[in-house]
Amino acid sequence: MGGLGFYFLLFLGLLAAMQFWLRRCARLMEGCTAPRLDDLIDPKHLLEPRLILYFWRPGCHICGQTSSIINPLLETRRDILKINALEEPELVRRLRLTGTPALIVIAGERIERVLIGSRNEQEIRALLNAWPEADAHD
């Protein structure tokens, strides 16, 4: 294997390690107490039994793919908030968010589920459909 092949494999290994680290951080967040968010999020949203925060970033190709799944649901579900991570740095900091796209489910005062990075439509819909009682407006 030539020098270029070695660096290519090293690059792939670093990408894989980074993905592992991001997903590990997300798993460690699950079950933790959610930080105080009432000064950053409209209190009416915090009354939802479960709140799904979708973080995206302009120019992020993967965020665009995820947004194409999330955007149609924003009209029918009041428990999903779409948040531009670049416009809400304090919210990103408090949640210790490590990447976008990200879906964070907060139930009561706990972080219930975290998905960070590339996910297929089936995974995203499974997360969103786990709580069908929140699907429709009153």
PDB file of C-alpha atoms in Angstrom, residues 48 73 75-79 131-138:
ATOM      1  CA  GLU A  48     -45.846  19.679  26.288  1.00  0.00           C
ATOM      2  CA  LEU A  73     -44.539  17.515  10.511  1.00  0.00           C
ATOM      3  CA  GLU A  75     -47.557  21.961  10.687  1.00  0.00           C
ATOM      4  CA  THR A  76     -49.315  19.116  12.514  1.00  0.00           C
ATOM      5  CA  ARG A  77     -47.231  18.620  15.649  1.00  0.00           C
ATOM      6  CA  ARG A  78     -46.793  21.239  18.332  1.00  0.00           C
ATOM      7  CA  ASP A  79     -44.227  19.161  20.220  1.00  0.00           C
ATOM      8  CA  TRP A 131     -45.473   9.328  21.039  1.00  0.00           C
ATOM      9  CA  PRO A 132     -48.510   9.499  18.715  1.00  0.00           C
ATOM     10  CA  GLU A 133     -50.662  11.229  21.347  1.00  0.00           C
ATOM     11  CA  ALA A 134     -48.765  14.448  20.570  1.00  0.00           C
ATOM     12  CA  ASP A 135     -49.553  14.331  16.853  1.00  0.00           C
ATOM     13  CA  ALA A 136     -52.506  16.668  16.547  1.00  0.00           C
ATOM     14  CA  HIS A 137     -53.294  20.179  17.702  1.00  0.00           C
ATOM     15  CA  ASP A 138     -56.207  20.591  20.082  1.00  0.00           C
TER      16      ASP A 138
END
